[in-house]
Amino acid sequence: MVGVTATTPSSAPRTRLSPAERRTQLLDLGVRLLATRSLDELSIDLLAEEAGISRGLLYHYFGGKQGFYEAVVQHAADDLYTQTAPPSEGEPLERLMASLTGYVDYVVANNTGYRSLVKAAAGSNDTLRAIYDTTFAALAERFFTADPGGLVIPDTPAVRLVLHAWQAMVEDLVLTWCDAPAGLSRDDLLQVITGSLPALIETLPPPR
């Protein structure tokens, strides 16, 4: 039998992260911590302790507490956008269902942090509000993508108005369901929020 020489962990080469890679690693950790705590509970000290680095290094990357908060929120928003990407193939309602499944699962998995982001966006911080608004505008814009994989619906001012209101309804409904499901299963919830958009759009008068 031919022997195999194992490489011990101590002999394995260590990978040195670039500043950009290290910053991304810290943001990933911040988002993971935010899943189970509010934004106010997420601190430089906590992240430094979890990452095993000095507070000074975190200030170097983020400039301070507010810069850290804003960077983590932006990173979380980017994650939300990625996780709700619809598949490139399938019927429009199937792609919508897949996208909303990603949204529901994201909110459930990151419930405490997501609620704090919604609260922060409604507060006086213009940067956090802009991140929230920009993210939901980007999510809405997916519906008007003309490529074959897009969730195509008529692009009219009336449809955009309804879509904006529908997004607010979906967010409120999902957050309320997390607290009190009211007898609705996850699949029931997804059927309600998926079917409600085309039903609302069908009530609109034809474009003049």
mmCIF file of N, CA, C and O in Angstrom, residues 23 27 39-40 42-45 47 55 58-75 116-117 119-121 123-131:
data_model
loop_
_atom_site.group_PDB
_atom_site.id
_atom_site.type_symbol
_atom_site.label_atom_id
_atom_site.label_comp_id
_atom_site.label_asym_id
_atom_site.label_seq_id
_atom_site.Cartn_x
_atom_site.Cartn_y
_atom_site.Cartn_z
ATOM 1 N N ARG A 23 -11.892 43.872 4.442
ATOM 2 C CA ARG A 23 -13.060 44.701 4.736
ATOM 3 C C ARG A 23 -14.344 43.936 4.433
ATOM 4 O O ARG A 23 -15.299 43.974 5.218
ATOM 5 N N LEU A 27 -17.416 42.889 6.915
ATOM 6 C CA LEU A 27 -18.816 43.209 6.620
ATOM 7 C C LEU A 27 -19.679 41.955 6.640
ATOM 8 O O LEU A 27 -20.813 41.986 7.120
ATOM 9 N N LEU A 39 -29.599 46.860 15.045
ATOM 10 C CA LEU A 39 -28.482 47.685 14.607
ATOM 11 C C LEU A 39 -27.838 48.389 15.800
ATOM 12 O O LEU A 39 -26.611 48.534 15.858
ATOM 13 N N ASP A 40 -28.654 48.821 16.758
ATOM 14 C CA ASP A 40 -28.126 49.498 17.943
ATOM 15 C C ASP A 40 -27.249 48.580 18.784
ATOM 16 O O ASP A 40 -26.356 49.043 19.498
ATOM 17 N N LEU A 42 -25.327 46.269 17.550
ATOM 18 C CA LEU A 42 -24.133 45.925 16.776
ATOM 19 C C LEU A 42 -23.106 47.029 16.971
ATOM 20 O O LEU A 42 -23.321 48.167 16.566
ATOM 21 N N SER A 43 -21.996 46.711 17.594
ATOM 22 C CA SER A 43 -21.015 47.737 17.948
ATOM 23 C C SER A 43 -19.631 47.398 17.405
ATOM 24 O O SER A 43 -19.344 46.254 17.035
ATOM 25 N N ILE A 44 -18.788 48.418 17.369
ATOM 26 C CA ILE A 44 -17.393 48.236 16.982
ATOM 27 C C ILE A 44 -16.724 47.240 17.919
ATOM 28 O O ILE A 44 -15.974 46.359 17.487
ATOM 29 N N ASP A 45 -17.004 47.364 19.224
ATOM 30 C CA ASP A 45 -16.393 46.468 20.209
ATOM 31 C C ASP A 45 -16.794 45.023 19.959
ATOM 32 O O ASP A 45 -15.957 44.112 20.039
ATOM 33 N N LEU A 47 -17.869 43.610 17.106
ATOM 34 C CA LEU A 47 -17.266 43.092 15.880
ATOM 35 C C LEU A 47 -15.780 42.833 16.072
ATOM 36 O O LEU A 47 -15.255 41.823 15.592
ATOM 37 N N ARG A 55 -9.896 47.389 17.882
ATOM 38 C CA ARG A 55 -10.871 48.410 17.515
ATOM 39 C C ARG A 55 -10.259 49.400 16.538
ATOM 40 O O ARG A 55 -10.928 49.913 15.639
ATOM 41 N N LEU A 58 -10.656 48.412 12.970
ATOM 42 C CA LEU A 58 -12.011 48.644 12.470
ATOM 43 C C LEU A 58 -12.234 50.117 12.149
ATOM 44 O O LEU A 58 -12.874 50.452 11.152
ATOM 45 N N TYR A 59 -11.704 51.008 12.995
ATOM 46 C CA TYR A 59 -11.808 52.435 12.701
ATOM 47 C C TYR A 59 -11.046 52.770 11.421
ATOM 48 O O TYR A 59 -11.453 53.647 10.650
ATOM 49 N N HIS A 60 -9.963 52.046 11.182
ATOM 50 C CA HIS A 60 -9.197 52.257 9.948
ATOM 51 C C HIS A 60 -10.045 51.924 8.728
ATOM 52 O O HIS A 60 -10.013 52.635 7.717
ATOM 53 N N TYR A 61 -10.821 50.842 8.816
ATOM 54 C CA TYR A 61 -11.624 50.409 7.665
ATOM 55 C C TYR A 61 -12.906 51.215 7.503
ATOM 56 O O TYR A 61 -13.370 51.440 6.382
ATOM 57 N N PHE A 62 -13.511 51.641 8.609
ATOM 58 C CA PHE A 62 -14.845 52.236 8.533
ATOM 59 C C PHE A 62 -14.925 53.676 9.019
ATOM 60 O O PHE A 62 -15.956 54.315 8.852
ATOM 61 N N GLY A 63 -13.865 54.170 9.627
ATOM 62 C CA GLY A 63 -13.832 55.573 10.009
ATOM 63 C C GLY A 63 -14.557 55.921 11.285
ATOM 64 O O GLY A 63 -14.425 57.024 11.803
ATOM 65 N N GLY A 64 -15.359 55.000 11.826
ATOM 66 C CA GLY A 64 -16.090 55.262 13.051
ATOM 67 C C GLY A 64 -17.368 54.452 13.110
ATOM 68 O O GLY A 64 -17.683 53.674 12.193
ATOM 69 N N LYS A 65 -18.119 54.643 14.189
ATOM 70 C CA LYS A 65 -19.330 53.870 14.419
ATOM 71 C C LYS A 65 -20.354 54.069 13.313
ATOM 72 O O LYS A 65 -20.935 53.109 12.801
ATOM 73 N N GLN A 66 -20.591 55.312 12.911
ATOM 74 C CA GLN A 66 -21.602 55.570 11.896
ATOM 75 C C GLN A 66 -21.196 55.001 10.542
ATOM 76 O O GLN A 66 -22.019 54.428 9.817
ATOM 77 N N GLY A 67 -19.925 55.141 10.195
ATOM 78 C CA GLY A 67 -19.442 54.571 8.943
ATOM 79 C C GLY A 67 -19.567 53.060 8.932
ATOM 80 O O GLY A 67 -19.880 52.453 7.894
ATOM 81 N N PHE A 68 -19.327 52.457 10.095
ATOM 82 C CA PHE A 68 -19.473 51.010 10.232
ATOM 83 C C PHE A 68 -20.931 50.601 10.040
ATOM 84 O O PHE A 68 -21.234 49.679 9.275
ATOM 85 N N TYR A 69 -21.860 51.295 10.708
ATOM 86 C CA TYR A 69 -23.273 50.994 10.551
ATOM 87 C C TYR A 69 -23.707 51.081 9.093
ATOM 88 O O TYR A 69 -24.383 50.195 8.568
ATOM 89 N N GLU A 70 -23.328 52.165 8.452
ATOM 90 C CA GLU A 70 -23.761 52.380 7.074
ATOM 91 C C GLU A 70 -23.180 51.332 6.131
ATOM 92 O O GLU A 70 -23.864 50.857 5.215
ATOM 93 N N ALA A 71 -21.929 50.932 6.368
ATOM 94 C CA ALA A 71 -21.303 49.921 5.521
ATOM 95 C C ALA A 71 -21.974 48.561 5.700
ATOM 96 O O ALA A 71 -22.196 47.827 4.722
ATOM 97 N N VAL A 72 -22.319 48.220 6.945
ATOM 98 C CA VAL A 72 -22.986 46.942 7.205
ATOM 99 C C VAL A 72 -24.385 46.936 6.594
ATOM 100 O O VAL A 72 -24.808 45.947 5.991
ATOM 101 N N VAL A 73 -25.103 48.033 6.731
ATOM 102 C CA VAL A 73 -26.447 48.116 6.153
ATOM 103 C C VAL A 73 -26.391 47.995 4.633
ATOM 104 O O VAL A 73 -27.203 47.294 4.024
ATOM 105 N N GLN A 74 -25.431 48.661 4.006
ATOM 106 C CA GLN A 74 -25.294 48.551 2.556
ATOM 107 C C GLN A 74 -24.970 47.118 2.144
ATOM 108 O O GLN A 74 -25.497 46.597 1.159
ATOM 109 N N HIS A 75 -24.104 46.462 2.912
ATOM 110 C CA HIS A 75 -23.733 45.078 2.619
ATOM 111 C C HIS A 75 -24.941 44.159 2.773
ATOM 112 O O HIS A 75 -25.151 43.255 1.952
ATOM 113 N N SER A 116 -34.700 46.242 12.530
ATOM 114 C CA SER A 116 -33.958 47.426 12.960
ATOM 115 C C SER A 116 -33.557 48.284 11.770
ATOM 116 O O SER A 116 -33.499 49.510 11.868
ATOM 117 N N LEU A 117 -33.311 47.643 10.618
ATOM 118 C CA LEU A 117 -32.977 48.402 9.413
ATOM 119 C C LEU A 117 -34.187 49.204 8.931
ATOM 120 O O LEU A 117 -34.052 50.358 8.521
ATOM 121 N N LYS A 119 -36.604 50.253 10.815
ATOM 122 C CA LYS A 119 -36.775 51.330 11.790
ATOM 123 C C LYS A 119 -35.760 52.443 11.561
ATOM 124 O O LYS A 119 -36.102 53.633 11.599
ATOM 125 N N ALA A 120 -34.504 52.065 11.308
ATOM 126 C CA ALA A 120 -33.460 53.067 11.079
ATOM 127 C C ALA A 120 -33.734 53.866 9.815
ATOM 128 O O ALA A 120 -33.500 55.076 9.762
ATOM 129 N N ALA A 121 -34.241 53.180 8.781
ATOM 130 C CA ALA A 121 -34.526 53.865 7.525
ATOM 131 C C ALA A 121 -35.648 54.879 7.680
ATOM 132 O O ALA A 121 -35.713 55.875 6.947
ATOM 133 N N GLY A 123 -36.007 56.657 10.321
ATOM 134 C CA GLY A 123 -35.524 57.684 11.236
ATOM 135 C C GLY A 123 -34.882 58.853 10.520
ATOM 136 O O GLY A 123 -35.164 59.132 9.351
ATOM 137 N N SER A 124 -33.982 59.502 11.230
ATOM 138 C CA SER A 124 -33.413 60.761 10.737
ATOM 139 C C SER A 124 -32.107 60.589 9.968
ATOM 140 O O SER A 124 -31.547 61.570 9.483
ATOM 141 N N ASN A 125 -31.616 59.337 9.852
ATOM 142 C CA ASN A 125 -30.354 59.120 9.152
ATOM 143 C C ASN A 125 -30.597 59.082 7.645
ATOM 144 O O ASN A 125 -31.159 58.116 7.122
ATOM 145 N N ASP A 126 -30.169 60.115 6.959
ATOM 146 C CA ASP A 126 -30.425 60.218 5.516
ATOM 147 C C ASP A 126 -29.719 59.122 4.732
ATOM 148 O O ASP A 126 -30.238 58.634 3.717
ATOM 149 N N THR A 127 -28.522 58.720 5.176
ATOM 150 C CA THR A 127 -27.765 57.703 4.446
ATOM 151 C C THR A 127 -28.456 56.354 4.513
ATOM 152 O O THR A 127 -28.589 55.660 3.495
ATOM 153 N N LEU A 128 -28.912 55.965 5.706
ATOM 154 C CA LEU A 128 -29.602 54.682 5.849
ATOM 155 C C LEU A 128 -30.916 54.692 5.074
ATOM 156 O O LEU A 128 -31.292 53.691 4.451
ATOM 157 N N ARG A 129 -31.607 55.825 5.090
ATOM 158 C CA ARG A 129 -32.847 55.934 4.325
ATOM 159 C C ARG A 129 -32.574 55.801 2.833
ATOM 160 O O ARG A 129 -33.333 55.129 2.110
ATOM 161 N N ALA A 130 -31.483 56.393 2.387
ATOM 162 C CA ALA A 130 -31.144 56.315 0.963
ATOM 163 C C ALA A 130 -30.800 54.889 0.554
ATOM 164 O O ALA A 130 -31.175 54.438 -0.543
ATOM 165 N N ILE A 131 -30.094 54.157 1.420
ATOM 166 C CA ILE A 131 -29.766 52.760 1.126
ATOM 167 C C ILE A 131 -31.049 51.946 0.997
ATOM 168 O O ILE A 131 -31.218 51.152 0.061
#
